[in-house]
Amino acid sequence: MEQRLSVVTLGVADVARARAFYEKLGWKARGPTSGEVAFFQTGGLVLALYGGKDMARDAGVGTADPAGHGIVLAHNVREKDEVAALVDAWKTAGGSVTKAPADTSWGGHAACVADPDGHLWEIAWNPFWPLGENGEVSLP
Amino acid sequence: MEQRLSVVTLGVADVARARAFYEKLGWKARGPTSGEVAFFQTGGLVLALYGGKDMARDAGVGTADPAGHGIVLAHNVREKDEVAALVDAWKTAGGSVTKAPADTSWGGHAACVADPDGHLWEIAWNPFWPLGENGEVSLP
């Protein structure tokens, strides 16, 4: 597994409210304006705001945190078949799988895994966000 | 507030165990070997592993999560007096302060703030980790 982080997703109660907060701090969102999600380019990675309940569902975990205060980290890969390979590596290292590799509603392919402390990582292939030479993510 | 992320700290139950897990995935830690913390350079930011209880104490929050599964994001600044200025901007935007700006045990100056969903951000001046031109952090 390459040593990098692609996305940090903050689970929030209300995406519009959370987006407005970060915009008041001077940040500028880029990408979809549907209101379901907000993306901020932060160096070579993306900080995302997403409904906490949707995030828990996507990650295959319960909504033990009804306020949606969880965080999911993501590690994006270059090729679709790397998702399954990384999930295997994760299991070998002693991690667990909360959601097996599967095609996603947004046209990608992803799995969700947990480290020994329960920190969630999405392992994702996102053909719409090609990775740079050093693995950096750039919003379209 | 510049649009970037400097450190993602995962609160863990046992730093040595968590470090060994990420090392099994092929990652290489850099920096202190005291065992109290582990740092991984991930692109222009740092992923840190730190005891969850210590993390909660440093952030000025309770240990509501005894398993230490929390995450604290950090935004590092170039000058010491930027910490107080950013905390003010955070309050103006509607965030709250969990720990007022103060000198830290490791020789820096930091505060901890929370966004409207309770996500914690440390605002830190760390003279030992100078920021690059684009705000990127590089471990010494």
Coordinates of C-alpha atoms in Angstrom, one line a residue:
Chain A
M1 CA 0.0 0.0 0.0
E2 CA 1.5 3.3 -1.1
Q3 CA 2.1 5.7 1.8
R4 CA -0.6 8.4 1.0
L5 CA -4.0 9.7 1.8
S6 CA -6.4 10.8 -0.9
V7 CA -9.5 12.0 0.8
V8 CA -10.5 12.9 4.4
T9 CA -14.3 12.8 4.6
L10 CA -16.0 14.5 7.6
G11 CA -19.4 13.1 8.4
V12 CA -21.8 16.0 9.1
A13 CA -25.4 16.5 10.1
D14 CA -26.1 19.0 7.3
V15 CA -23.8 19.4 4.3
A16 CA -25.0 22.9 3.5
R17 CA -24.4 24.1 7.0
A18 CA -21.0 22.5 7.2
R19 CA -20.0 23.9 3.8
A20 CA -21.1 27.4 4.7
F21 CA -18.9 27.1 7.9
Y22 CA -15.8 26.3 5.9
E23 CA -16.6 28.9 3.3
K24 CA -16.8 31.5 6.1
L25 CA -13.2 30.5 7.0
G26 CA -12.3 31.5 3.4
W27 CA -12.3 28.0 1.8
K28 CA -13.7 27.4 -1.7
A29 CA -15.5 24.3 -2.6
R30 CA -15.2 22.8 -6.1
G31 CA -17.2 20.2 -7.9
P32 CA -20.8 19.1 -7.5
T33 CA -23.4 21.6 -6.3
S34 CA -26.1 19.0 -5.6
G35 CA -25.7 19.7 -2.0
E36 CA -25.2 16.0 -1.1
V37 CA -21.5 16.4 -0.8
A38 CA -18.9 19.2 -0.8
F39 CA -15.2 18.9 -1.9
F40 CA -12.3 21.1 -1.0
Q41 CA -8.9 20.7 -2.6
T42 CA -6.3 20.8 0.2
G43 CA -2.9 20.3 -1.2
G44 CA -2.7 16.9 -2.9
L45 CA -5.8 15.6 -1.2
V46 CA -9.4 16.4 -0.9
L47 CA -11.4 17.2 2.2
A48 CA -15.0 16.2 1.8
L49 CA -18.2 16.9 3.7
Y50 CA -20.8 14.3 3.5
G51 CA -23.9 13.3 5.5
G52 CA -22.8 11.2 8.4
K53 CA -25.6 8.6 8.0
D54 CA -24.8 8.2 4.3
M55 CA -21.1 7.9 5.1
A56 CA -21.8 5.1 7.6
R57 CA -24.0 3.2 5.2
D58 CA -21.4 3.5 2.4
A59 CA -18.8 2.2 4.8
G60 CA -20.8 -0.7 5.8
V61 CA -20.9 0.2 9.4
G62 CA -23.7 1.0 11.8
T63 CA -24.8 4.5 12.5
A64 CA -23.5 4.3 16.1
D65 CA -22.7 8.0 15.8
P66 CA -26.1 9.5 15.0
A67 CA -24.7 13.0 15.0
G68 CA -22.6 12.0 12.1
H69 CA -19.3 13.0 13.6
G70 CA -17.3 10.2 12.2
I71 CA -14.4 10.5 9.7
V72 CA -13.5 8.2 6.9
L73 CA -10.0 8.3 5.3
A74 CA -9.6 7.2 1.7
H75 CA -6.7 5.8 -0.2
N76 CA -7.3 6.0 -3.9
V77 CA -5.7 3.6 -6.4
R78 CA -4.8 3.8 -10.1
E79 CA -6.4 0.5 -11.3
K80 CA -9.7 -1.1 -10.4
D81 CA -8.2 -4.4 -9.5
E82 CA -5.9 -2.8 -7.0
V83 CA -8.9 -2.4 -4.7
A84 CA -9.2 -6.2 -4.0
A85 CA -5.5 -6.6 -3.8
L86 CA -5.2 -3.9 -1.1
V87 CA -8.1 -5.3 0.8
D88 CA -6.2 -8.7 0.9
A89 CA -3.1 -6.9 2.1
W90 CA -5.1 -5.2 4.8
K91 CA -6.5 -8.5 6.0
T92 CA -3.1 -10.0 6.0
A93 CA -1.8 -7.2 8.2
G94 CA -4.6 -7.7 10.8
G95 CA -7.2 -5.3 9.7
S96 CA -10.9 -6.0 9.0
V97 CA -13.2 -5.4 6.1
T98 CA -16.5 -3.6 6.7
K99 CA -17.5 -3.5 3.1
A100 CA -16.3 -5.9 0.4
P101 CA -15.1 -4.5 -3.0
A102 CA -18.0 -3.5 -5.2
D103 CA -18.9 -1.1 -7.9
T104 CA -20.2 2.2 -6.5
S105 CA -23.2 4.3 -7.5
W106 CA -20.9 7.0 -8.7
G107 CA -19.1 4.9 -11.2
G108 CA -16.1 3.8 -9.3
H109 CA -15.2 0.6 -7.4
A110 CA -14.5 0.6 -3.6
A111 CA -14.2 -1.3 -0.4
C112 CA -14.1 -0.1 3.2
V113 CA -11.7 -1.5 5.8
A114 CA -10.9 -0.8 9.4
D115 CA -7.5 -0.7 11.2
P116 CA -7.1 -2.4 14.6
D117 CA -8.5 0.7 16.4
G118 CA -11.5 0.9 14.2
H119 CA -10.4 3.8 12.0
L120 CA -12.1 3.4 8.6
W121 CA -10.3 3.6 5.3
E122 CA -12.1 3.5 2.0
I123 CA -9.9 1.9 -0.7
A124 CA -11.2 3.4 -3.9
W125 CA -10.7 3.4 -7.6
N126 CA -12.2 6.7 -8.9
P127 CA -11.8 7.0 -12.7
F128 CA -13.0 10.6 -12.6
W129 CA -10.1 11.7 -10.3
P130 CA -6.9 10.4 -11.9
L131 CA -3.9 10.3 -9.6
G132 CA -0.9 12.4 -10.2
E133 CA 2.7 11.1 -10.4
N134 CA 3.1 11.1 -6.7
G135 CA -0.4 9.9 -6.0
E136 CA -1.9 13.3 -5.4
V137 CA -5.6 13.9 -6.1
S138 CA -6.8 16.9 -8.1
L139 CA -10.4 17.8 -8.3
P140 CA -11.7 18.2 -11.9
Chain B
M1 CA -7.5 30.3 6.9
E2 CA -5.5 28.8 4.1
Q3 CA -7.1 25.8 2.5
R4 CA -5.0 22.9 3.6
L5 CA -4.5 20.1 6.1
S6 CA -1.2 19.5 7.8
V7 CA -1.6 16.5 10.1
V8 CA -4.3 13.8 10.5
T9 CA -3.9 12.2 14.0
L10 CA -5.5 8.8 14.6
G11 CA -6.2 8.2 18.3
V12 CA -5.2 4.6 19.1
A13 CA -5.2 2.3 22.1
D14 CA -1.6 1.2 21.7
V15 CA 0.8 3.2 19.5
A16 CA 3.3 0.3 19.0
R17 CA 0.5 -2.0 17.8
A18 CA -1.0 0.6 15.5
R19 CA 2.5 1.4 14.1
A20 CA 3.2 -2.2 13.5
F21 CA 0.0 -2.6 11.6
Y22 CA 0.8 0.3 9.2
E23 CA 4.3 -1.0 8.8
K24 CA 2.9 -4.4 7.8
L25 CA 1.1 -2.6 5.0
G26 CA 4.5 -1.3 3.8
W27 CA 4.5 2.1 5.3
K28 CA 7.7 3.6 6.9
A29 CA 7.5 5.8 10.0
R30 CA 10.0 8.6 10.5
G31 CA 10.9 10.7 13.5
P32 CA 10.8 10.0 17.2
T33 CA 11.2 6.4 18.3
S34 CA 10.0 7.0 21.9
G35 CA 6.9 5.0 21.2
E36 CA 4.6 7.7 22.3
V37 CA 3.8 8.8 18.8
A38 CA 4.5 7.6 15.3
F39 CA 4.6 9.8 12.2
F40 CA 4.2 8.8 8.5
Q41 CA 4.9 11.3 5.7
T42 CA 1.9 11.0 3.3
G43 CA 2.4 13.5 0.4
G44 CA 2.4 17.0 1.8
L45 CA 1.0 16.1 5.1
V46 CA 1.7 13.8 8.1
L47 CA -0.4 10.9 9.4
A48 CA 0.2 10.5 13.1
L49 CA -0.6 7.7 15.5
Y50 CA -1.1 8.9 19.1
G51 CA -2.7 7.5 22.3
G52 CA -6.4 8.3 22.2
K53 CA -6.5 9.4 25.8
D54 CA -3.5 11.7 25.4
M55 CA -5.0 13.1 22.2
A56 CA -8.3 13.9 24.0
R57 CA -6.4 15.6 26.9
D58 CA -4.3 17.7 24.5
A59 CA -7.5 18.7 22.6
G60 CA -9.2 19.8 25.8
V61 CA -12.1 17.4 25.3
G62 CA -13.3 14.5 27.5
T63 CA -12.4 10.9 26.8
A64 CA -15.9 10.1 25.7
D65 CA -14.3 7.6 23.4
P66 CA -12.3 5.4 25.7
A67 CA -11.2 3.2 22.9
G68 CA -9.3 6.2 21.5
H69 CA -10.9 6.0 18.1
G70 CA -11.1 9.7 17.6
I71 CA -9.3 11.7 14.9
V72 CA -7.9 15.2 15.2
L73 CA -7.0 17.2 12.1
A74 CA -4.4 19.9 12.2
H75 CA -3.8 23.1 10.4
N76 CA -0.2 24.3 10.9
V77 CA 0.7 28.0 10.5
R78 CA 3.9 29.8 9.8
E79 CA 4.0 32.3 12.6
K80 CA 3.1 31.9 16.3
D81 CA 0.7 34.7 16.4
E82 CA -1.4 33.2 13.6
V83 CA -2.7 30.7 16.1
A84 CA -4.7 33.3 18.0
A85 CA -5.8 35.0 14.8
L86 CA -7.2 31.8 13.3
V87 CA -8.9 30.9 16.5
D88 CA -10.7 34.2 16.4
A89 CA -11.7 33.6 12.7
W90 CA -13.0 30.2 13.7
K91 CA -15.2 31.7 16.4
T92 CA -16.5 34.3 14.0
A93 CA -17.4 31.6 11.6
G94 CA -19.5 29.8 14.2
G95 CA -17.0 27.2 15.5
S96 CA -16.1 26.7 19.2
V97 CA -12.8 26.5 21.1
T98 CA -12.0 23.4 23.1
K99 CA -8.5 24.5 24.1
A100 CA -7.3 28.2 24.1
P101 CA -4.0 29.0 22.5
A102 CA -1.0 28.0 24.7
D103 CA 2.6 27.0 24.5
T104 CA 2.9 23.2 24.1
S105 CA 5.1 20.7 25.9
W106 CA 6.9 20.0 22.6
G107 CA 8.0 23.6 22.1
G108 CA 5.2 24.8 19.9
H109 CA 2.1 26.9 20.3
A110 CA -1.4 25.5 19.6
A111 CA -5.1 25.7 20.2
C112 CA -7.9 23.2 19.5
V113 CA -11.2 24.2 17.9
A114 CA -14.3 22.3 16.8
D115 CA -16.5 22.8 13.8
P116 CA -20.3 22.8 14.1
D117 CA -20.3 19.0 13.8
G118 CA -17.7 18.6 16.6
H119 CA -14.8 17.7 14.3
L120 CA -11.6 18.8 16.0
W121 CA -8.9 20.8 14.4
E122 CA -5.7 21.7 16.1
I123 CA -4.3 25.1 15.0
A124 CA -0.6 24.7 15.5
W125 CA 2.7 26.6 15.2
N126 CA 5.4 24.0 15.1
P127 CA 8.9 25.6 14.6
F128 CA 10.4 22.1 14.0
W129 CA 8.2 21.4 11.0
P130 CA 8.6 24.5 8.7
L131 CA 6.0 24.7 6.0
G132 CA 6.8 24.6 2.3
E133 CA 5.8 27.2 -0.2
N134 CA 2.4 25.7 -0.7
G135 CA 1.9 24.9 3.0
E136 CA 3.1 21.4 2.7
V137 CA 4.6 19.7 5.8
S138 CA 7.8 17.6 5.6
L139 CA 9.0 15.5 8.5
P140 CA 12.6 16.3 9.4

